[in-house]
Coordinates of N, CA and C in Angstrom, one line a residue:
M283 N 0.9 -1.2 0.0 CA 0.0 0.0 0.0 C 0.9 1.2 0.0
G284 N 0.6 2.2 -0.9 CA 1.4 3.4 -1.0 C 1.2 4.4 0.1
T285 N 2.1 5.3 0.1 CA 1.9 6.5 1.1 C 0.7 7.2 0.7
P286 N -0.1 7.6 1.7 CA -1.4 8.4 1.4 C -1.1 9.7 0.7
I287 N -2.0 9.9 -0.3 CA -1.9 11.2 -1.1 C -3.3 11.7 -1.1
L288 N -3.5 13.0 -0.8 CA -4.7 13.8 -1.0 C -4.7 14.5 -2.3
A289 N -5.8 14.2 -3.1 CA -5.9 14.9 -4.4 C -7.2 15.7 -4.4
P290 N -7.1 17.0 -4.0 CA -8.3 17.9 -4.0 C -8.9 17.9 -5.4
S291 N -10.2 17.9 -5.5 CA -11.0 17.9 -6.7 C -11.3 19.3 -7.2
M292 N -10.8 19.6 -8.4 CA -11.1 20.9 -9.0 C -12.6 21.2 -9.2
L293 N -13.4 20.1 -9.3 CA -14.8 20.3 -9.5 C -15.4 21.1 -8.3
A294 N -14.8 21.0 -7.1 CA -15.4 21.8 -6.0 C -14.8 23.2 -5.8
A295 N -13.8 23.5 -6.7 CA -13.2 24.9 -6.6 C -14.2 25.9 -7.2
D296 N -13.9 27.2 -7.0 CA -14.7 28.2 -7.6 C -14.2 28.4 -9.1
H297 N -15.2 28.0 -10.0 CA -14.8 28.0 -11.4 C -14.5 29.3 -12.0
T298 N -14.8 30.4 -11.3 CA -14.5 31.7 -11.8 C -13.1 32.2 -11.4
R299 N -12.5 31.4 -10.5 CA -11.1 31.8 -10.1 C -10.3 30.5 -9.8
L300 N -10.3 29.7 -10.8 CA -9.6 28.4 -10.7 C -8.1 28.6 -10.4
A301 N -7.4 29.5 -11.0 CA -6.0 29.7 -10.8 C -5.7 30.0 -9.3
E302 N -6.5 30.9 -8.7 CA -6.4 31.2 -7.3 C -6.6 30.1 -6.4
D303 N -7.7 29.3 -6.7 CA -8.0 28.2 -5.8 C -7.0 27.1 -5.9
I304 N -6.4 26.9 -7.1 CA -5.4 25.9 -7.3 C -4.1 26.3 -6.6
K305 N -3.8 27.6 -6.6 CA -2.7 28.1 -5.8 C -2.9 27.8 -4.3
G306 N -4.2 27.8 -3.9 CA -4.5 27.5 -2.5 C -4.3 26.0 -2.2
V307 N -4.5 25.2 -3.2 CA -4.2 23.7 -3.1 C -2.7 23.5 -2.8
E308 N -1.9 24.2 -3.6 CA -0.5 24.2 -3.4 C -0.1 24.7 -2.0
Q309 N -0.7 25.8 -1.6 CA -0.3 26.4 -0.3 C -0.7 25.5 0.9
A310 N -1.7 24.6 0.7 CA -2.1 23.6 1.7 C -1.1 22.4 1.8
G311 N -0.1 22.4 0.9 CA 0.9 21.4 0.9 C 0.6 20.2 0.0
C312 N -0.5 20.3 -0.8 CA -0.9 19.1 -1.6 C 0.1 19.0 -2.8
S313 N 0.2 17.8 -3.3 CA 1.0 17.5 -4.5 C 0.2 17.1 -5.7
W314 N -1.0 16.7 -5.6 CA -1.9 16.3 -6.6 C -3.1 17.2 -6.8
L315 N -3.7 17.3 -8.0 CA -5.0 17.9 -8.2 C -5.8 17.0 -9.1
H316 N -7.0 16.7 -8.7 CA -7.9 15.8 -9.4 C -8.8 16.6 -10.3
V317 N -8.8 16.3 -11.6 CA -9.5 17.1 -12.6 C -10.6 16.2 -13.2
D318 N -11.9 16.5 -12.9 CA -13.0 15.7 -13.4 C -13.5 16.3 -14.8
I319 N -13.4 15.4 -15.8 CA -13.9 15.8 -17.1 C -15.2 15.0 -17.4
M320 N -16.3 15.8 -17.6 CA -17.6 15.2 -17.8 C -18.2 15.7 -19.1
D321 N -18.9 14.7 -19.8 CA -19.4 15.0 -21.2 C -20.9 15.3 -21.3
G322 N -21.6 15.2 -20.2 CA -23.1 15.3 -20.4 C -23.8 14.1 -21.0
H323 N -23.0 13.1 -21.3 CA -23.6 11.8 -21.8 C -23.4 10.7 -20.9
F324 N -22.1 10.3 -20.6 CA -21.8 9.3 -19.7 C -22.2 9.6 -18.3
V325 N -22.1 10.9 -17.9 CA -22.6 11.5 -16.7 C -23.5 12.7 -17.0
P326 N -24.5 13.0 -16.2 CA -25.4 14.1 -16.4 C -24.8 15.5 -16.0
N327 N -23.6 15.8 -16.5 CA -23.1 17.1 -16.2 C -22.0 17.4 -17.2
L328 N -21.6 18.7 -17.3 CA -20.5 19.1 -18.2 C -19.5 19.9 -17.3
T329 N -18.2 19.6 -17.6 CA -17.2 20.4 -16.9 C -16.2 21.0 -17.8
F330 N -15.0 20.5 -17.8 CA -13.9 21.2 -18.4 C -13.4 20.4 -19.7
G331 N -12.8 21.2 -20.6 CA -12.2 20.6 -21.7 C -10.7 20.7 -21.7
P332 N -10.0 20.2 -22.7 CA -8.5 20.2 -22.7 C -7.9 21.6 -22.6
Q333 N -8.6 22.6 -23.1 CA -8.1 24.0 -23.0 C -7.9 24.5 -21.6
T334 N -8.9 24.1 -20.7 CA -8.8 24.5 -19.3 C -7.5 23.9 -18.7
V335 N -7.2 22.6 -19.0 CA -6.0 22.0 -18.5 C -4.8 22.7 -19.1
A336 N -4.8 23.0 -20.4 CA -3.7 23.7 -21.0 C -3.4 25.0 -20.4
D337 N -4.5 25.7 -20.0 CA -4.3 27.1 -19.4 C -3.8 27.0 -18.0
L338 N -4.2 25.9 -17.3 CA -3.7 25.8 -15.9 C -2.3 25.2 -15.8
R339 N -1.9 24.4 -16.8 CA -0.6 23.7 -16.7 C 0.6 24.6 -16.4
P340 N 0.7 25.8 -17.1 CA 1.9 26.6 -16.7 C 1.8 27.3 -15.4
K341 N 0.6 27.3 -14.8 CA 0.4 28.0 -13.5 C 0.6 27.1 -12.3
T342 N 0.8 25.8 -12.5 CA 1.0 25.0 -11.3 C 1.9 23.8 -11.6
K343 N 2.6 23.4 -10.6 CA 3.5 22.2 -10.7 C 2.8 21.0 -10.1
L344 N 1.5 21.1 -9.7 CA 0.8 20.0 -9.2 C 0.7 18.8 -10.2
F345 N 0.7 17.6 -9.7 CA 0.4 16.4 -10.5 C -1.0 16.4 -10.9
L346 N -1.3 16.5 -12.2 CA -2.7 16.6 -12.7 C -3.2 15.2 -13.0
D347 N -4.1 14.8 -12.1 CA -4.8 13.5 -12.2 C -6.1 13.7 -12.9
V348 N -6.2 13.4 -14.2 CA -7.3 13.7 -15.0 C -8.2 12.5 -15.2
H349 N -9.5 12.7 -14.8 CA -10.4 11.6 -14.7 C -11.5 11.8 -15.8
L350 N -11.4 11.0 -16.9 CA -12.3 11.2 -18.0 C -13.6 10.4 -17.8
M351 N -14.7 11.1 -17.6 CA -16.1 10.5 -17.4 C -16.8 10.8 -18.8
L352 N -16.4 10.0 -19.8 CA -16.8 10.2 -21.1 C -17.3 8.9 -21.8
D353 N -18.2 9.0 -22.7 CA -18.6 7.9 -23.5 C -17.5 7.3 -24.4
N354 N -16.6 8.2 -24.9 CA -15.6 7.9 -25.8 C -14.2 8.4 -25.3
P355 N -13.7 7.9 -24.2 CA -12.5 8.5 -23.7 C -11.3 8.3 -24.6
Q356 N -11.3 7.2 -25.4 CA -10.2 6.9 -26.3 C -10.0 8.1 -27.3
D357 N -11.0 8.9 -27.5 CA -10.8 10.0 -28.5 C -10.2 11.3 -27.8
F358 N -10.1 11.2 -26.5 CA -9.7 12.5 -25.8 C -8.4 12.3 -25.0
V359 N -7.9 11.1 -24.9 CA -6.7 11.0 -24.1 C -5.5 11.8 -24.7
E360 N -5.4 11.8 -26.0 CA -4.3 12.6 -26.6 C -4.4 14.1 -26.3
P361 N -5.6 14.7 -26.6 CA -5.7 16.1 -26.3 C -5.4 16.5 -24.8
F362 N -5.9 15.7 -23.9 CA -5.6 16.0 -22.5 C -4.2 15.8 -22.1
I363 N -3.5 14.8 -22.6 CA -2.1 14.6 -22.3 C -1.3 15.7 -23.0
Q364 N -1.6 16.1 -24.2 CA -1.0 17.3 -24.8 C -1.2 18.6 -24.0
A365 N -2.3 18.6 -23.4 CA -2.7 19.8 -22.6 C -1.9 19.9 -21.3
G366 N -1.4 18.7 -20.8 CA -0.5 18.7 -19.6 C -0.9 17.7 -18.6
A367 N -1.9 16.8 -18.9 CA -2.3 15.8 -17.9 C -1.1 14.9 -17.6
D368 N -0.8 14.6 -16.3 CA 0.2 13.7 -15.9 C -0.3 12.3 -15.8
Q369 N -1.6 12.1 -15.5 CA -2.2 10.8 -15.4 C -3.6 10.9 -15.9
V370 N -4.0 9.9 -16.7 CA -5.4 9.9 -17.2 C -6.0 8.6 -16.8
T371 N -7.2 8.7 -16.2 CA -8.0 7.5 -15.8 C -9.3 7.4 -16.7
V372 N -9.6 6.2 -17.1 CA -10.8 6.0 -18.0 C -11.7 5.0 -17.4
H373 N -13.0 5.1 -17.6 CA -14.0 4.2 -17.1 C -14.1 2.9 -17.9
V374 N -14.4 1.8 -17.2 CA -14.6 0.5 -17.8 C -16.0 0.3 -18.3
E375 N -17.0 1.2 -18.0 CA -18.4 0.9 -18.4 C -18.7 1.2 -19.8
P376 N -18.2 2.2 -20.5 CA -18.5 2.4 -21.9 C -18.0 1.3 -22.8
D377 N -18.5 1.2 -24.0 CA -18.1 0.1 -24.9 C -17.0 0.6 -25.8
Y378 N -15.8 0.3 -25.5 CA -14.6 0.6 -26.3 C -13.4 -0.3 -25.9
D379 N -12.3 -0.2 -26.6 CA -11.2 -1.1 -26.3 C -10.4 -0.5 -25.1
V380 N -10.6 -0.9 -23.9 CA -10.0 -0.3 -22.7 C -8.5 -0.5 -22.8
S381 N -8.1 -1.8 -23.1 CA -6.6 -2.1 -23.1 C -5.9 -1.2 -24.1
A382 N -6.5 -1.0 -25.3 CA -5.8 -0.2 -26.3 C -5.7 1.3 -25.8
C383 N -6.7 1.7 -25.1 CA -6.7 3.1 -24.6 C -5.7 3.3 -23.6
L384 N -5.5 2.3 -22.7 CA -4.5 2.4 -21.6 C -3.1 2.4 -22.3
S385 N -2.9 1.5 -23.3 CA -1.6 1.5 -24.0 C -1.3 2.9 -24.7
K386 N -2.3 3.5 -25.2 CA -2.2 4.8 -25.9 C -1.7 5.8 -24.8
I387 N -2.4 5.8 -23.7 CA -2.0 6.8 -22.6 C -0.5 6.6 -22.3
K388 N -0.1 5.4 -22.1 CA 1.3 5.1 -21.8 C 2.3 5.6 -22.9
E389 N 1.9 5.3 -24.1 CA 2.7 5.6 -25.3 C 2.9 7.2 -25.4
L390 N 1.9 7.9 -24.9 CA 1.9 9.3 -24.9 C 2.6 9.9 -23.7
G391 N 3.1 9.1 -22.9 CA 4.0 9.5 -21.8 C 3.3 9.9 -20.5
A392 N 2.1 9.5 -20.3 CA 1.4 9.7 -19.0 C 1.1 8.4 -18.3
K393 N 0.8 8.6 -17.0 CA 0.4 7.4 -16.2 C -1.0 7.1 -16.6
C394 N -1.5 5.9 -16.3 CA -2.8 5.5 -16.7 C -3.5 4.7 -15.6
G395 N -4.9 4.7 -15.7 CA -5.7 4.0 -14.8 C -7.1 3.7 -15.2
V396 N -7.8 2.8 -14.6 CA -9.1 2.5 -14.9 C -10.0 3.0 -13.7
V397 N -11.3 3.2 -14.0 CA -12.3 3.7 -13.0 C -13.5 2.8 -13.1
F398 N -14.1 2.6 -12.0 CA -15.4 1.9 -12.0 C -16.4 2.5 -11.1
N399 N -17.7 2.5 -11.5 CA -18.8 3.1 -10.7 C -19.2 2.2 -9.5
P400 N -20.0 2.8 -8.6 CA -20.4 2.0 -7.4 C -21.1 0.7 -7.7
G401 N -21.9 0.7 -8.8 CA -22.7 -0.4 -9.2 C -22.0 -1.4 -10.0
T402 N -20.8 -1.1 -10.4 CA -20.0 -2.0 -11.3 C -19.2 -3.0 -10.5
P403 N -19.3 -4.3 -10.8 CA -18.5 -5.3 -10.1 C -17.0 -5.1 -10.2
V404 N -16.3 -5.3 -9.1 CA -14.9 -5.1 -9.1 C -14.2 -6.0 -10.1
D405 N -14.8 -7.1 -10.4 CA -14.2 -8.0 -11.4 C -14.0 -7.3 -12.8
A406 N -14.8 -6.3 -13.0 CA -14.7 -5.6 -14.3 C -13.3 -5.0 -14.5
V407 N -12.6 -4.7 -13.5 CA -11.2 -4.0 -13.6 C -10.1 -5.1 -13.5
E408 N -10.4 -6.3 -13.1 CA -9.4 -7.3 -12.9 C -8.5 -7.5 -14.1
P409 N -9.1 -7.5 -15.3 CA -8.2 -7.8 -16.5 C -7.1 -6.7 -16.7
Y410 N -7.2 -5.6 -16.0 CA -6.3 -4.5 -16.3 C -5.3 -4.2 -15.2
L411 N -5.3 -5.1 -14.2 CA -4.5 -4.9 -13.0 C -3.0 -4.7 -13.3
D412 N -2.4 -5.4 -14.2 CA -1.0 -5.3 -14.5 C -0.7 -4.3 -15.5
A413 N -1.7 -3.6 -16.0 CA -1.5 -2.6 -17.0 C -1.6 -1.1 -16.5
V414 N -2.0 -1.0 -15.3 CA -2.3 0.4 -14.8 C -1.4 0.8 -13.6
D415 N -1.4 2.2 -13.5 CA -0.7 2.8 -12.3 C -1.6 3.0 -11.2
I416 N -2.9 3.1 -11.5 CA -3.9 3.4 -10.4 C -5.3 2.9 -10.8
I417 N -6.1 2.5 -9.8 CA -7.5 2.1 -10.0 C -8.3 3.0 -9.1
L418 N -9.3 3.7 -9.8 CA -10.2 4.6 -9.0 C -11.5 3.9 -8.8
A419 N -11.9 3.8 -7.6 CA -13.2 3.3 -7.2 C -14.1 4.5 -6.9
M420 N -15.2 4.7 -7.6 CA -16.1 5.8 -7.3 C -16.9 5.4 -6.1
T421 N -17.0 6.3 -5.1 CA -17.8 6.1 -3.9 C -19.0 6.9 -3.9
V422 N -19.4 7.5 -5.1 CA -20.7 8.0 -5.4 C -20.9 7.8 -6.9
Q423 N -22.2 7.9 -7.3 CA -22.5 7.8 -8.7 C -22.0 9.1 -9.4
P424 N -21.0 9.0 -10.3 CA -20.4 10.3 -10.8 C -21.4 11.2 -11.5
G425 N -21.0 12.5 -11.4 CA -21.8 13.5 -12.1 C -21.9 14.8 -11.4
F426 N -22.0 14.7 -10.1 CA -22.1 16.0 -9.3 C -21.4 15.8 -8.0
G427 N -20.9 16.9 -7.5 CA -20.2 16.9 -6.2 C -21.2 17.0 -5.0
G428 N -20.7 16.8 -3.8 CA -21.5 16.9 -2.6 C -22.4 15.7 -2.3
Q429 N -22.2 14.6 -2.9 CA -23.0 13.4 -2.6 C -22.4 12.7 -1.4
S430 N -23.3 11.8 -0.9 CA -22.9 11.0 0.3 C -22.0 9.8 -0.1
F431 N -21.0 9.5 0.7 CA -20.1 8.4 0.5 C -20.8 7.1 0.6
Q432 N -20.5 6.2 -0.3 CA -21.1 4.8 -0.3 C -20.1 3.9 0.3
A433 N -20.2 3.6 1.6 CA -19.2 2.7 2.3 C -19.1 1.3 1.7
S434 N -20.2 0.8 1.1 CA -20.2 -0.5 0.5 C -19.1 -0.7 -0.5
V435 N -18.6 0.4 -1.2 CA -17.6 0.3 -2.2 C -16.2 -0.2 -1.6
L436 N -16.1 0.0 -0.2 CA -14.8 -0.4 0.4 C -14.6 -1.9 0.4
E437 N -15.6 -2.7 0.2 CA -15.4 -4.1 0.0 C -14.6 -4.4 -1.3
K438 N -14.9 -3.5 -2.2 CA -14.3 -3.7 -3.5 C -12.8 -3.2 -3.5
T439 N -12.6 -2.1 -2.8 CA -11.2 -1.6 -2.7 C -10.3 -2.7 -1.9
A440 N -11.0 -3.3 -0.9 CA -10.3 -4.3 -0.1 C -9.9 -5.5 -1.0
Q441 N -10.8 -5.8 -2.0 CA -10.5 -6.9 -2.9 C -9.3 -6.5 -3.9
L442 N -9.4 -5.2 -4.3 CA -8.3 -4.7 -5.1 C -6.9 -4.8 -4.4
A443 N -7.0 -4.4 -3.1 CA -5.8 -4.5 -2.3 C -5.3 -5.9 -2.1
A444 N -6.2 -6.9 -2.0 CA -5.8 -8.3 -1.9 C -5.2 -8.8 -3.2
W445 N -5.8 -8.4 -4.3 CA -5.2 -8.8 -5.6 C -3.8 -8.1 -5.8
R446 N -3.7 -6.9 -5.4 CA -2.4 -6.2 -5.5 C -1.3 -6.9 -4.7
Q447 N -1.6 -7.4 -3.5 CA -0.6 -8.1 -2.7 C -0.3 -9.5 -3.3
E448 N -1.4 -10.2 -3.7 CA -1.2 -11.5 -4.2 C -0.4 -11.6 -5.5
K449 N -0.6 -10.5 -6.4 CA 0.1 -10.5 -7.6 C 1.4 -9.7 -7.6
G450 N 1.7 -9.1 -6.5 CA 3.0 -8.4 -6.3 C 3.0 -7.1 -7.2
L451 N 1.8 -6.5 -7.3 CA 1.7 -5.3 -8.1 C 1.8 -4.0 -7.2
D452 N 1.9 -2.9 -7.9 CA 2.1 -1.7 -7.1 C 1.2 -0.5 -7.5
F453 N 0.1 -0.9 -8.2 CA -0.9 0.2 -8.6 C -1.5 0.8 -7.3
R454 N -1.8 2.1 -7.4 CA -2.4 2.8 -6.4 C -3.9 2.6 -6.4
I455 N -4.6 2.7 -5.3 CA -6.1 2.5 -5.2 C -6.6 3.9 -4.7
E456 N -7.5 4.4 -5.5 CA -8.0 5.8 -5.3 C -9.5 5.7 -5.0
V457 N -10.1 6.6 -4.2 CA -11.5 6.7 -4.0 C -11.9 8.2 -4.3
D458 N -13.1 8.3 -4.8 CA -13.6 9.6 -5.2 C -15.1 9.7 -5.0
G459 N -15.5 10.7 -4.1 CA -16.9 10.9 -3.9 C -17.3 10.8 -2.4
G460 N -17.6 12.0 -1.9 CA -18.0 12.1 -0.5 C -16.9 11.8 0.5
V461 N -15.6 11.8 0.1 CA -14.5 11.5 1.0 C -14.3 12.6 1.9
N462 N -14.1 12.3 3.2 CA -13.9 13.3 4.2 C -13.0 12.8 5.3
A463 N -12.7 13.6 6.3 CA -11.8 13.2 7.4 C -12.4 12.0 8.3
E464 N -13.8 11.9 8.3 CA -14.4 10.9 9.1 C -14.3 9.5 8.4
N465 N -14.5 9.4 7.1 CA -14.5 8.1 6.4 C -13.1 7.7 5.9
A466 N -12.2 8.7 5.8 CA -10.9 8.4 5.3 C -10.2 7.2 6.0
P467 N -10.2 7.1 7.4 CA -9.6 6.0 8.0 C -10.1 4.6 7.6
D468 N -11.4 4.6 7.4 CA -12.0 3.3 6.9 C -11.5 3.0 5.5
C469 N -11.4 4.0 4.7 CA -10.8 3.8 3.3 C -9.4 3.3 3.4
R470 N -8.6 3.8 4.3 CA -7.2 3.4 4.4 C -7.2 1.9 4.8
K471 N -8.0 1.6 5.8 CA -8.0 0.2 6.2 C -8.4 -0.8 5.1
A472 N -9.2 -0.3 4.1 CA -9.6 -1.1 3.0 C -8.7 -1.0 1.8
G473 N -7.4 -0.6 2.0 CA -6.4 -0.6 1.0 C -6.2 0.7 0.2
V474 N -6.9 1.7 0.5 CA -6.9 3.0 -0.3 C -5.6 3.8 0.1
D475 N -5.0 4.3 -0.9 CA -3.8 5.2 -0.7 C -3.9 6.5 -1.4
T476 N -5.0 6.8 -2.1 CA -5.2 8.0 -2.8 C -6.6 8.5 -2.6
F477 N -6.7 9.7 -2.1 CA -8.0 10.2 -1.6 C -8.4 11.5 -2.4
V478 N -9.4 11.4 -3.2 CA -10.0 12.6 -3.9 C -11.0 13.2 -2.9
A479 N -10.8 14.5 -2.6 CA -11.8 15.2 -1.8 C -12.0 16.5 -2.4
G480 N -13.3 16.8 -2.6 CA -13.7 18.1 -3.2 C -14.3 19.0 -2.2
T481 N -15.5 18.9 -1.9 CA -16.3 19.7 -0.9 C -15.6 19.8 0.4
A482 N -15.2 18.6 0.9 CA -14.6 18.5 2.3 C -13.3 19.3 2.3
F483 N -12.5 19.3 1.3 CA -11.2 20.0 1.3 C -11.5 21.5 1.1
F484 N -12.3 21.9 0.1 CA -12.4 23.4 -0.1 C -13.2 24.1 0.9
K485 N -14.0 23.4 1.7 CA -14.8 24.0 2.8 C -14.2 23.8 4.1
A486 N -13.0 23.2 4.2 CA -12.3 22.9 5.5 C -11.9 24.3 6.0
A487 N -12.0 24.4 7.3 CA -11.6 25.7 8.0 C -10.0 25.8 7.9
D488 N -9.4 24.6 8.0 CA -7.9 24.6 7.9 C -7.5 23.5 6.9
R489 N -7.2 23.9 5.6 CA -7.0 23.0 4.6 C -5.7 22.2 4.8
D490 N -4.7 22.9 5.4 CA -3.4 22.2 5.6 C -3.6 21.1 6.6
A491 N -4.4 21.4 7.7 CA -4.7 20.4 8.7 C -5.5 19.2 8.1
F492 N -6.4 19.5 7.2 CA -7.2 18.5 6.5 C -6.3 17.6 5.7
R493 N -5.3 18.1 5.0 CA -4.4 17.3 4.2 C -3.5 16.5 5.2
L494 N -3.0 17.1 6.2 CA -2.2 16.3 7.2 C -2.9 15.1 7.8
N495 N -4.2 15.4 8.1 CA -5.1 14.3 8.6 C -5.2 13.1 7.7
I496 N -5.3 13.4 6.4 CA -5.4 12.3 5.4 C -4.0 11.7 5.2
E497 N -3.0 12.5 5.0 CA -1.7 12.0 4.6 C -0.9 11.4 5.7
S498 N -1.4 11.5 6.9 CA -0.7 10.9 8.1 C -1.4 9.5 8.5
L499 N -2.4 9.1 7.7 CA -3.0 7.8 8.0 C -2.1 6.7 7.9
A500 N -2.0 5.8 8.9 CA -1.1 4.7 8.9 C -1.6 3.6 7.9

């Protein structure tokens, strides 16, 4: 299990002042930024395009963890990597060649990962365990911020952790959706080492303390 990393979600930032809010993420001592890309089809919301990432890239040294919630992620991995994504994660639910997409991400020089929704069996990501740097388990149904954490997903992250140990792999296990200081310890016990937090981070009275609370989990 990797060292805990907090990845604040740009979705919960003030979209009229992204550069300032991202500077605040850096000032809180964070090293990652999670960027949710939604297409209005795979999920019922629209967010950012490659140009937003390209505009932000020169303004921050944060590791950009770009999560594509798209019906056709294979068509957008190159634009987002060219824009400055350090890592691109793609869902297993749409109908496309996931393995080819992961290979393309790696060929373009970025880290890659797969994502699955709360209702998707964890077995759906098992074929890709040795091809990814990270697996993201959604702990809410993706589309909107501020939803309640679904603790039942932690059974699936525990299974991922068991596979990781059995196979001698080192992919990270990430959770996204309703993550906060209260449920983060349970996530850690279930094998999670990467914590996406949006609302809880940006509304925290002390963001640095919030980060330390997450990143000091044993």
